[in-house]
Amino acid sequence: MVEPGKVIDLRTRSTYQPDCATLARNRLLLARKSLGLTHAEFADMLTPMVGWPVSPDAVEAWETSLVPPGDVLIAVSTVTPAAADRAGIRSHKFIAAYVGQPAAEKLAEPGQPASADHPTLLADHPSGECRLHIWPYGVAIFHLVEDLDMPNLAHMAVWRYQSYERDLDWATQQLRHLTGRAEVAASYVLSLYWLHSPTWVGQMLDTALRIICAPRILVDRDQAGSDTCLATAEQAEQVLLAEGFHHHEMRSFGLAGVSLGYASWSGVAYHPLDQARCLAEEELVDCELATQAAWAYCEYINDQVENGHDPAIPDGYGWRFLRATRSRLTNPRPRETGQHRSMRDAIVETSGIAGHLDQAIEALREAGNP
């Protein structure tokens, strides 16, 4: 659900230069942490490599306030594990479509495995594990999981931009083949990113997760198909990582010392800091599935209204059903944890589903669809 008005145009920042000092400090801090060394141990390791005595205090200063010397940075680059130079991200794409109740019943044949309150089908996607979730009121959502190993955020942003159209086309063809309906089409892709292996630390890690939550900000729409697209995205990434990135429509749902989490109109990004206390990956996935299923159904209803028609909906899924759906999405559960509530609230608020539901409920009430 990418809304052009919500995309930040970075062309106005083309004259900015990255803060190399901040990037160098982050590089040193990341190297020490990836090796699992204390300041003293890291200083002992660097001393013979640079040929002069390195103190623990100097290491700490280079990580926080001073600029690390060039020979130190070169030494660091030779000992940092290769994996520390690439970010490990698990991408969850939710590709949604309204197929209609008859098609949903055809897809959800008896004996299909169920996920919560709806059946699922395995789908053969060329780049990852994929399941098709089917709701009885006519919504179908492909949940595609892809493991990414990216050298920087710019590569991820360009990959995301380019893969969305391919995945929409693929989902549309799959649904038309499965339902036998030529008019069926996937309408949008919403992404959730689980950052399990970061290449940033401290404040820069927080900034990186904000960018992952809305990676479109790195892609210049006028250059999206050109050879310079990646280079422009890399320049924008360096600027934002050094200067910080904040957007007034992005919501945080992380917990200090436990996790970092952000939700926006473009998607959701989460990084577990404490595996024992953080949210489970499945919790975020289940919340997004419920939100996007409601969104796709409301999109169908509201599109009919905008086209001048009274909504045609399946029996039992009128305004009372949507009222119950709104309650399930927005009201806290008795045994719900604070982390889960914060996550749900952030996703619901940034998705705009509450307003979408209100419009659909009003339309169904006016049309006499209980």
mmCIF file of C-alpha atoms in Angstrom:
data_model
loop_
_atom_site.group_PDB
_atom_site.id
_atom_site.type_symbol
_atom_site.label_atom_id
_atom_site.label_comp_id
_atom_site.label_asym_id
_atom_site.label_seq_id
_atom_site.Cartn_x
_atom_site.Cartn_y
_atom_site.Cartn_z
ATOM 1 C CA MET A 1 0.000 0.000 0.000
ATOM 2 C CA VAL A 2 2.335 2.701 -1.272
ATOM 3 C CA GLU A 3 0.691 6.101 -1.417
ATOM 4 C CA PRO A 4 2.610 8.571 -3.612
ATOM 5 C CA GLY A 5 1.835 11.502 -1.338
ATOM 6 C CA LYS A 6 3.589 9.754 1.525
ATOM 7 C CA VAL A 7 6.894 9.182 -0.315
ATOM 8 C CA ILE A 8 9.783 11.470 0.632
ATOM 9 C CA ASP A 9 11.540 12.997 -2.391
ATOM 10 C CA LEU A 10 15.277 12.851 -1.733
ATOM 11 C CA ARG A 11 16.203 14.860 -4.791
ATOM 12 C CA THR A 12 16.078 17.957 -2.618
ATOM 13 C CA ARG A 13 18.908 16.440 -0.547
ATOM 14 C CA SER A 14 21.263 15.761 -3.477
ATOM 15 C CA THR A 15 23.823 18.307 -2.290
ATOM 16 C CA TYR A 16 24.142 16.744 1.161
ATOM 17 C CA GLN A 17 27.284 14.816 2.010
ATOM 18 C CA PRO A 18 27.356 11.835 4.369
ATOM 19 C CA ASP A 19 28.792 12.293 7.855
ATOM 20 C CA CYS A 20 31.883 10.139 7.352
ATOM 21 C CA ALA A 21 32.954 10.519 10.982
ATOM 22 C CA THR A 22 29.715 8.978 12.240
ATOM 23 C CA LEU A 23 29.938 6.173 9.692
ATOM 24 C CA ALA A 24 33.552 5.445 10.705
ATOM 25 C CA ARG A 25 32.654 5.301 14.414
ATOM 26 C CA ASN A 26 29.808 2.911 13.658
ATOM 27 C CA ARG A 27 32.152 0.721 11.591
ATOM 28 C CA LEU A 28 34.587 0.422 14.510
ATOM 29 C CA LEU A 29 31.849 -0.291 17.062
ATOM 30 C CA LEU A 30 30.230 -2.895 14.825
ATOM 31 C CA ALA A 31 33.572 -4.645 14.258
ATOM 32 C CA ARG A 32 34.315 -4.908 17.993
ATOM 33 C CA LYS A 33 30.818 -6.199 18.793
ATOM 34 C CA SER A 34 30.847 -8.708 15.945
ATOM 35 C CA LEU A 35 34.106 -10.122 17.333
ATOM 36 C CA GLY A 36 32.693 -10.204 20.877
ATOM 37 C CA LEU A 37 35.618 -8.267 22.372
ATOM 38 C CA THR A 38 35.849 -5.743 25.207
ATOM 39 C CA HIS A 39 37.499 -2.366 24.643
ATOM 40 C CA ALA A 40 40.710 -3.689 26.227
ATOM 41 C CA GLU A 41 40.726 -6.897 24.172
ATOM 42 C CA PHE A 42 40.050 -4.962 20.982
ATOM 43 C CA ALA A 43 42.895 -2.531 21.805
ATOM 44 C CA ASP A 44 45.289 -5.468 22.371
ATOM 45 C CA MET A 45 44.318 -6.933 19.006
ATOM 46 C CA LEU A 46 44.794 -3.636 17.137
ATOM 47 C CA THR A 47 48.171 -2.685 18.671
ATOM 48 C CA PRO A 48 50.396 -5.105 16.678
ATOM 49 C CA MET A 49 48.354 -4.512 13.526
ATOM 50 C CA VAL A 50 48.857 -0.717 13.444
ATOM 51 C CA GLY A 51 52.375 -0.750 14.973
ATOM 52 C CA TRP A 52 51.664 1.614 17.855
ATOM 53 C CA PRO A 53 50.016 1.201 21.260
ATOM 54 C CA VAL A 54 46.220 1.393 21.246
ATOM 55 C CA SER A 55 44.535 1.969 24.598
ATOM 56 C CA PRO A 56 41.022 0.875 25.671
ATOM 57 C CA ASP A 57 40.166 4.535 26.289
ATOM 58 C CA ALA A 58 41.142 5.390 22.730
ATOM 59 C CA VAL A 59 38.883 2.631 21.370
ATOM 60 C CA GLU A 60 35.968 3.918 23.442
ATOM 61 C CA ALA A 61 36.588 7.491 22.257
ATOM 62 C CA TRP A 62 36.738 6.392 18.599
ATOM 63 C CA GLU A 63 33.366 4.725 19.033
ATOM 64 C CA THR A 64 31.671 7.730 20.602
ATOM 65 C CA SER A 65 33.272 11.104 19.886
ATOM 66 C CA LEU A 66 36.578 11.026 17.975
ATOM 67 C CA VAL A 67 37.241 9.965 14.391
ATOM 68 C CA PRO A 68 39.122 6.634 14.150
ATOM 69 C CA PRO A 69 42.500 6.927 12.346
ATOM 70 C CA GLY A 70 42.735 5.541 8.822
ATOM 71 C CA ASP A 71 45.161 2.755 9.701
ATOM 72 C CA VAL A 72 42.829 1.601 12.464
ATOM 73 C CA LEU A 73 39.891 1.408 10.058
ATOM 74 C CA ILE A 74 41.972 -0.566 7.565
ATOM 75 C CA ALA A 75 43.042 -2.965 10.313
ATOM 76 C CA VAL A 76 39.439 -3.367 11.400
ATOM 77 C CA SER A 77 38.331 -4.213 7.854
ATOM 78 C CA THR A 78 40.802 -7.112 7.710
ATOM 79 C CA VAL A 79 39.541 -8.824 10.855
ATOM 80 C CA THR A 80 35.782 -8.213 10.728
ATOM 81 C CA PRO A 81 33.819 -11.361 9.862
ATOM 82 C CA ALA A 82 32.433 -11.247 6.343
ATOM 83 C CA ALA A 83 28.915 -11.779 7.648
ATOM 84 C CA ALA A 84 29.127 -8.513 9.562
ATOM 85 C CA ASP A 85 29.193 -6.629 6.245
ATOM 86 C CA ARG A 86 25.805 -7.966 5.119
ATOM 87 C CA ALA A 87 22.421 -7.561 6.735
ATOM 88 C CA GLY A 88 20.250 -10.629 7.241
ATOM 89 C CA ILE A 89 16.560 -9.811 6.749
ATOM 90 C CA ARG A 90 13.514 -12.037 6.445
ATOM 91 C CA SER A 91 10.950 -10.420 4.178
ATOM 92 C CA HIS A 92 7.260 -11.233 4.579
ATOM 93 C CA LYS A 93 5.134 -10.036 1.667
ATOM 94 C CA PHE A 94 1.341 -10.023 1.903
ATOM 95 C CA ILE A 95 -0.131 -9.930 -1.610
ATOM 96 C CA ALA A 96 -3.862 -9.313 -1.335
ATOM 97 C CA ALA A 97 -6.838 -9.749 -3.647
ATOM 98 C CA TYR A 98 -10.610 -9.954 -3.480
ATOM 99 C CA VAL A 99 -11.680 -13.051 -5.425
ATOM 100 C CA GLY A 100 -15.329 -13.330 -4.295
ATOM 101 C CA GLN A 101 -17.074 -15.872 -2.105
ATOM 102 C CA PRO A 102 -17.695 -18.527 -4.814
ATOM 103 C CA ALA A 103 -14.019 -18.518 -5.782
ATOM 104 C CA ALA A 104 -12.981 -18.617 -2.130
ATOM 105 C CA GLU A 105 -15.203 -21.652 -1.550
ATOM 106 C CA LYS A 106 -13.675 -23.330 -4.605
ATOM 107 C CA LEU A 107 -10.164 -22.700 -3.318
ATOM 108 C CA ALA A 108 -10.964 -23.778 0.236
ATOM 109 C CA GLU A 109 -11.887 -27.363 -0.566
ATOM 110 C CA PRO A 110 -12.506 -29.735 2.373
ATOM 111 C CA GLY A 111 -9.348 -31.184 3.834
ATOM 112 C CA GLN A 112 -7.199 -28.105 3.326
ATOM 113 C CA PRO A 113 -5.034 -27.210 6.358
ATOM 114 C CA ALA A 114 -6.346 -24.323 8.425
ATOM 115 C CA SER A 115 -4.517 -21.309 9.842
ATOM 116 C CA ALA A 116 -6.599 -19.797 12.664
ATOM 117 C CA ASP A 117 -10.070 -19.268 11.163
ATOM 118 C CA HIS A 118 -9.271 -19.811 7.493
ATOM 119 C CA PRO A 119 -7.775 -22.490 5.218
ATOM 120 C CA THR A 120 -4.384 -22.216 3.536
ATOM 121 C CA LEU A 121 -2.797 -23.669 0.406
ATOM 122 C CA LEU A 122 0.846 -24.166 -0.466
ATOM 123 C CA ALA A 123 1.905 -22.051 -3.442
ATOM 124 C CA ASP A 124 4.954 -22.536 -5.652
ATOM 125 C CA HIS A 125 6.836 -19.237 -5.815
ATOM 126 C CA PRO A 126 10.298 -19.120 -7.458
ATOM 127 C CA SER A 127 12.020 -17.109 -4.726
ATOM 128 C CA GLY A 128 10.629 -18.238 -1.381
ATOM 129 C CA GLU A 129 8.183 -20.169 0.756
ATOM 130 C CA CYS A 130 4.628 -19.150 -0.043
ATOM 131 C CA ARG A 131 1.138 -19.926 1.256
ATOM 132 C CA LEU A 132 -2.237 -18.755 0.019
ATOM 133 C CA HIS A 133 -4.617 -17.789 2.836
ATOM 134 C CA ILE A 134 -8.326 -17.812 1.978
ATOM 135 C CA TRP A 135 -11.132 -16.128 3.920
ATOM 136 C CA PRO A 136 -14.766 -17.208 3.454
ATOM 137 C CA TYR A 137 -15.932 -13.698 2.581
ATOM 138 C CA GLY A 138 -13.851 -13.732 -0.604
ATOM 139 C CA VAL A 139 -10.377 -12.449 0.303
ATOM 140 C CA ALA A 140 -7.201 -14.285 -0.708
ATOM 141 C CA ILE A 141 -3.717 -13.310 0.471
ATOM 142 C CA PHE A 142 -0.416 -14.817 -0.610
ATOM 143 C CA HIS A 143 2.085 -14.804 2.254
ATOM 144 C CA LEU A 144 5.545 -14.949 0.666
ATOM 145 C CA VAL A 145 8.639 -15.377 2.863
ATOM 146 C CA GLU A 146 12.038 -14.537 1.348
ATOM 147 C CA ASP A 147 15.420 -14.612 3.127
ATOM 148 C CA LEU A 148 17.567 -11.651 2.116
ATOM 149 C CA ASP A 149 21.313 -11.182 2.485
ATOM 150 C CA MET A 150 21.915 -7.560 1.554
ATOM 151 C CA PRO A 151 25.138 -5.496 1.495
ATOM 152 C CA ASN A 152 23.200 -2.325 2.310
ATOM 153 C CA LEU A 153 19.730 -0.832 2.578
ATOM 154 C CA ALA A 154 19.872 0.605 -0.928
ATOM 155 C CA HIS A 155 20.019 -2.892 -2.428
ATOM 156 C CA MET A 156 17.013 -3.904 -0.338
ATOM 157 C CA ALA A 157 15.025 -0.817 -1.371
ATOM 158 C CA VAL A 158 15.696 -1.337 -5.083
ATOM 159 C CA TRP A 159 14.928 -5.061 -4.783
ATOM 160 C CA ARG A 160 11.656 -4.251 -3.044
ATOM 161 C CA TYR A 161 10.645 -1.689 -5.646
ATOM 162 C CA GLN A 162 11.439 -3.979 -8.575
ATOM 163 C CA SER A 163 10.000 -7.165 -7.072
ATOM 164 C CA TYR A 164 6.601 -5.695 -6.177
ATOM 165 C CA GLU A 165 5.349 -5.517 -9.764
ATOM 166 C CA ARG A 166 6.672 -9.005 -10.509
ATOM 167 C CA ASP A 167 4.950 -10.415 -7.440
ATOM 168 C CA LEU A 168 1.668 -8.671 -8.243
ATOM 169 C CA ASP A 169 1.733 -10.098 -11.765
ATOM 170 C CA TRP A 170 2.629 -13.553 -10.445
ATOM 171 C CA ALA A 171 -0.158 -13.488 -7.836
ATOM 172 C CA THR A 172 -2.710 -12.311 -10.404
ATOM 173 C CA GLN A 173 -1.841 -15.128 -12.803
ATOM 174 C CA GLN A 174 -1.932 -17.702 -9.997
ATOM 175 C CA LEU A 175 -5.351 -16.552 -8.780
ATOM 176 C CA ARG A 176 -6.816 -16.491 -12.292
ATOM 177 C CA HIS A 177 -5.579 -20.011 -12.881
ATOM 178 C CA LEU A 178 -6.882 -21.306 -9.531
ATOM 179 C CA THR A 179 -10.278 -19.593 -9.663
ATOM 180 C CA GLY A 180 -10.937 -19.651 -13.393
ATOM 181 C CA ARG A 181 -11.875 -15.963 -13.236
ATOM 182 C CA ALA A 182 -10.072 -13.703 -15.706
ATOM 183 C CA GLU A 183 -11.143 -10.529 -13.899
ATOM 184 C CA VAL A 184 -9.423 -11.407 -10.605
ATOM 185 C CA ALA A 185 -6.328 -9.317 -9.845
ATOM 186 C CA ALA A 186 -3.994 -8.840 -6.881
ATOM 187 C CA SER A 187 -4.339 -5.242 -5.752
ATOM 188 C CA TYR A 188 -1.347 -4.469 -3.508
ATOM 189 C CA VAL A 189 1.692 -5.772 -1.614
ATOM 190 C CA LEU A 190 2.389 -4.982 2.046
ATOM 191 C CA SER A 191 5.744 -5.925 3.597
ATOM 192 C CA LEU A 192 6.919 -6.950 7.051
ATOM 193 C CA TYR A 193 10.678 -7.166 7.656
ATOM 194 C CA TRP A 194 12.304 -9.186 10.450
ATOM 195 C CA LEU A 195 15.893 -7.940 10.845
ATOM 196 C CA HIS A 196 17.797 -10.812 12.477
ATOM 197 C CA SER A 197 21.418 -9.950 11.562
ATOM 198 C CA PRO A 198 22.073 -6.181 11.509
ATOM 199 C CA THR A 199 25.231 -4.452 10.332
ATOM 200 C CA TRP A 200 24.590 -1.377 12.473
ATOM 201 C CA VAL A 201 24.705 -0.640 16.182
ATOM 202 C CA GLY A 202 23.446 2.047 18.540
ATOM 203 C CA GLN A 203 21.522 4.972 17.116
ATOM 204 C CA MET A 204 22.450 3.977 13.578
ATOM 205 C CA LEU A 205 20.680 0.633 14.073
ATOM 206 C CA ASP A 206 17.528 2.492 15.086
ATOM 207 C CA THR A 207 17.810 4.713 12.002
ATOM 208 C CA ALA A 208 18.394 1.695 9.774
ATOM 209 C CA LEU A 209 15.238 0.028 11.063
ATOM 210 C CA ARG A 210 13.236 3.183 10.361
ATOM 211 C CA ILE A 211 14.530 3.121 6.775
ATOM 212 C CA ILE A 212 13.696 -0.591 6.453
ATOM 213 C CA CYS A 213 10.169 0.267 7.598
ATOM 214 C CA ALA A 214 9.823 2.687 4.648
ATOM 215 C CA PRO A 215 12.572 1.748 2.126
ATOM 216 C CA ARG A 216 10.844 3.561 -0.713
ATOM 217 C CA ILE A 217 12.394 6.795 0.584
ATOM 218 C CA LEU A 218 15.725 5.653 -0.882
ATOM 219 C CA VAL A 219 14.374 5.136 -4.402
ATOM 220 C CA ASP A 220 14.075 8.099 -6.744
ATOM 221 C CA ARG A 221 10.902 7.365 -8.678
ATOM 222 C CA ASP A 222 12.195 9.166 -11.781
ATOM 223 C CA GLN A 223 15.280 6.914 -11.844
ATOM 224 C CA ALA A 224 13.659 3.640 -10.746
ATOM 225 C CA GLY A 225 14.342 1.899 -14.033
ATOM 226 C CA SER A 226 17.729 3.446 -14.774
ATOM 227 C CA ASP A 227 21.280 2.273 -14.203
ATOM 228 C CA THR A 228 21.830 5.090 -11.698
ATOM 229 C CA CYS A 229 18.960 4.031 -9.417
ATOM 230 C CA LEU A 230 21.133 1.973 -7.052
ATOM 231 C CA ALA A 231 23.895 4.589 -6.836
ATOM 232 C CA THR A 232 21.346 7.293 -5.989
ATOM 233 C CA ALA A 233 19.786 5.037 -3.349
ATOM 234 C CA GLU A 234 23.203 4.340 -1.796
ATOM 235 C CA GLN A 235 23.928 8.067 -1.549
ATOM 236 C CA ALA A 236 20.549 8.669 0.114
ATOM 237 C CA GLU A 237 21.208 5.791 2.521
ATOM 238 C CA GLN A 238 24.534 7.230 3.658
ATOM 239 C CA VAL A 239 22.971 10.638 4.236
ATOM 240 C CA LEU A 240 20.059 9.285 6.276
ATOM 241 C CA LEU A 241 22.167 6.859 8.328
ATOM 242 C CA ALA A 242 24.522 9.647 9.319
ATOM 243 C CA GLU A 243 21.914 12.360 9.902
ATOM 244 C CA GLY A 244 19.021 10.245 11.182
ATOM 245 C CA PHE A 245 15.595 9.640 9.666
ATOM 246 C CA HIS A 246 12.250 10.488 11.241
ATOM 247 C CA HIS A 247 8.772 10.540 9.750
ATOM 248 C CA HIS A 248 5.730 11.883 11.540
ATOM 249 C CA GLU A 249 3.502 9.026 10.334
ATOM 250 C CA MET A 250 5.802 6.258 11.576
ATOM 251 C CA ARG A 251 4.971 4.615 14.901
ATOM 252 C CA SER A 252 7.352 2.838 17.277
ATOM 253 C CA PHE A 253 6.310 -0.300 19.130
ATOM 254 C CA GLY A 254 9.660 -1.532 20.418
ATOM 255 C CA LEU A 255 10.541 -2.017 24.072
ATOM 256 C CA ALA A 256 13.819 -0.665 25.479
ATOM 257 C CA GLY A 257 16.409 -3.433 25.775
ATOM 258 C CA VAL A 258 14.026 -5.974 24.239
ATOM 259 C CA SER A 259 13.290 -4.945 20.670
ATOM 260 C CA LEU A 260 13.125 -2.231 18.043
ATOM 261 C CA GLY A 261 9.907 -2.045 16.066
ATOM 262 C CA TYR A 262 8.345 0.431 13.639
ATOM 263 C CA ALA A 263 5.154 0.522 11.602
ATOM 264 C CA SER A 264 4.291 2.850 8.727
ATOM 265 C CA TRP A 265 1.977 3.057 5.746
ATOM 266 C CA SER A 266 4.658 1.237 3.722
ATOM 267 C CA GLY A 267 5.099 -1.699 6.092
ATOM 268 C CA VAL A 268 6.531 -2.978 9.357
ATOM 269 C CA ALA A 269 10.115 -3.570 10.545
ATOM 270 C CA TYR A 270 11.209 -5.402 13.697
ATOM 271 C CA HIS A 271 14.539 -6.326 15.284
ATOM 272 C CA PRO A 272 14.726 -8.562 18.389
ATOM 273 C CA LEU A 273 17.317 -7.457 20.918
ATOM 274 C CA ASP A 274 16.390 -10.067 23.540
ATOM 275 C CA GLN A 275 15.167 -13.306 21.974
ATOM 276 C CA ALA A 276 13.680 -14.525 25.247
ATOM 277 C CA ARG A 277 11.460 -11.480 25.820
ATOM 278 C CA CYS A 278 10.680 -10.080 22.374
ATOM 279 C CA LEU A 279 7.607 -10.703 20.241
ATOM 280 C CA ALA A 280 7.554 -13.887 18.198
ATOM 281 C CA GLU A 281 7.799 -13.510 14.434
ATOM 282 C CA GLU A 282 4.469 -15.351 14.088
ATOM 283 C CA GLU A 283 2.735 -12.716 16.220
ATOM 284 C CA LEU A 284 3.587 -9.976 13.739
ATOM 285 C CA VAL A 285 2.620 -12.188 10.795
ATOM 286 C CA ASP A 286 -0.761 -13.100 12.320
ATOM 287 C CA CYS A 287 -1.521 -9.454 13.077
ATOM 288 C CA GLU A 288 -0.718 -8.421 9.517
ATOM 289 C CA LEU A 289 -2.787 -11.239 8.027
ATOM 290 C CA ALA A 290 -5.823 -10.179 10.059
ATOM 291 C CA THR A 291 -5.309 -6.500 9.197
ATOM 292 C CA GLN A 292 -4.756 -7.057 5.482
ATOM 293 C CA ALA A 293 -7.707 -9.464 5.171
ATOM 294 C CA ALA A 294 -9.985 -6.774 6.625
ATOM 295 C CA TRP A 295 -8.338 -4.118 4.451
ATOM 296 C CA ALA A 296 -8.849 -6.097 1.218
ATOM 297 C CA TYR A 297 -12.513 -6.777 2.033
ATOM 298 C CA CYS A 298 -13.180 -3.118 2.868
ATOM 299 C CA GLU A 299 -11.328 -2.049 -0.285
ATOM 300 C CA TYR A 300 -13.733 -4.172 -2.344
ATOM 301 C CA ILE A 301 -16.803 -2.706 -0.600
ATOM 302 C CA ASN A 302 -15.626 0.896 -0.781
ATOM 303 C CA ASP A 303 -14.596 0.552 -4.443
ATOM 304 C CA GLN A 304 -18.159 -0.534 -5.287
ATOM 305 C CA VAL A 305 -19.539 2.517 -3.489
ATOM 306 C CA GLU A 306 -17.120 4.851 -5.281
ATOM 307 C CA ASN A 307 -18.216 3.350 -8.600
ATOM 308 C CA GLY A 308 -21.841 4.156 -7.839
ATOM 309 C CA HIS A 309 -23.045 0.666 -6.887
ATOM 310 C CA ASP A 310 -24.710 -0.736 -3.798
ATOM 311 C CA PRO A 311 -22.196 -3.192 -2.309
ATOM 312 C CA ALA A 312 -22.830 -6.831 -3.242
ATOM 313 C CA ILE A 313 -21.517 -8.951 -0.398
ATOM 314 C CA PRO A 314 -21.876 -12.576 0.755
ATOM 315 C CA ASP A 315 -24.568 -13.394 3.319
ATOM 316 C CA GLY A 316 -23.407 -13.102 6.915
ATOM 317 C CA TYR A 317 -20.604 -10.639 6.179
ATOM 318 C CA GLY A 318 -22.426 -7.331 6.415
ATOM 319 C CA TRP A 319 -21.939 -4.347 8.684
ATOM 320 C CA ARG A 320 -22.316 -6.387 11.894
ATOM 321 C CA PHE A 321 -19.497 -8.669 10.789
ATOM 322 C CA LEU A 322 -17.308 -5.645 10.061
ATOM 323 C CA ARG A 323 -18.220 -4.114 13.406
ATOM 324 C CA ALA A 324 -17.001 -7.304 15.102
ATOM 325 C CA THR A 325 -13.850 -7.234 12.962
ATOM 326 C CA ARG A 326 -13.159 -3.655 14.018
ATOM 327 C CA SER A 327 -13.549 -4.653 17.666
ATOM 328 C CA ARG A 328 -11.122 -7.568 17.298
ATOM 329 C CA LEU A 329 -8.521 -5.385 15.605
ATOM 330 C CA THR A 330 -8.730 -2.350 17.855
ATOM 331 C CA ASN A 331 -9.708 -3.521 21.346
ATOM 332 C CA PRO A 332 -7.145 -5.083 23.734
ATOM 333 C CA ARG A 333 -7.545 -8.702 24.765
ATOM 334 C CA PRO A 334 -7.678 -9.655 28.483
ATOM 335 C CA ARG A 335 -4.451 -11.699 28.385
ATOM 336 C CA GLU A 336 -2.662 -9.641 25.763
ATOM 337 C CA THR A 337 0.852 -8.462 26.645
ATOM 338 C CA GLY A 338 1.834 -4.809 26.530
ATOM 339 C CA GLN A 339 4.264 -5.519 23.683
ATOM 340 C CA HIS A 340 1.589 -7.203 21.605
ATOM 341 C CA ARG A 341 -0.882 -4.390 22.245
ATOM 342 C CA SER A 342 1.681 -1.774 21.198
ATOM 343 C CA MET A 343 2.446 -3.737 18.037
ATOM 344 C CA ARG A 344 -1.237 -4.120 17.135
ATOM 345 C CA ASP A 345 -2.017 -0.479 17.866
ATOM 346 C CA ALA A 346 0.899 0.715 15.700
ATOM 347 C CA ILE A 347 -0.048 -1.527 12.765
ATOM 348 C CA VAL A 348 -3.749 -0.656 12.945
ATOM 349 C CA GLU A 349 -3.088 3.082 13.236
ATOM 350 C CA THR A 350 -0.573 3.358 10.389
ATOM 351 C CA SER A 351 -2.580 1.094 8.056
ATOM 352 C CA GLY A 352 -5.627 3.348 8.246
ATOM 353 C CA ILE A 353 -7.843 0.270 8.589
ATOM 354 C CA ALA A 354 -10.066 1.883 11.245
ATOM 355 C CA GLY A 355 -11.272 4.588 8.861
ATOM 356 C CA HIS A 356 -11.555 2.048 6.048
ATOM 357 C CA LEU A 357 -13.781 -0.120 8.252
ATOM 358 C CA ASP A 358 -15.924 2.841 9.318
ATOM 359 C CA GLN A 359 -16.629 3.770 5.693
ATOM 360 C CA ALA A 360 -17.471 0.186 4.760
ATOM 361 C CA ILE A 361 -19.780 -0.225 7.792
ATOM 362 C CA GLU A 362 -21.626 2.979 6.909
ATOM 363 C CA ALA A 363 -21.996 1.902 3.276
ATOM 364 C CA LEU A 364 -23.388 -1.509 4.212
ATOM 365 C CA ARG A 365 -25.802 0.004 6.712
ATOM 366 C CA GLU A 366 -27.145 2.405 4.079
ATOM 367 C CA ALA A 367 -27.501 -0.466 1.631
ATOM 368 C CA GLY A 368 -29.337 -2.595 4.201
ATOM 369 C CA ASN A 369 -26.700 -5.334 4.438
ATOM 370 C CA PRO A 370 -26.743 -6.475 8.082
#
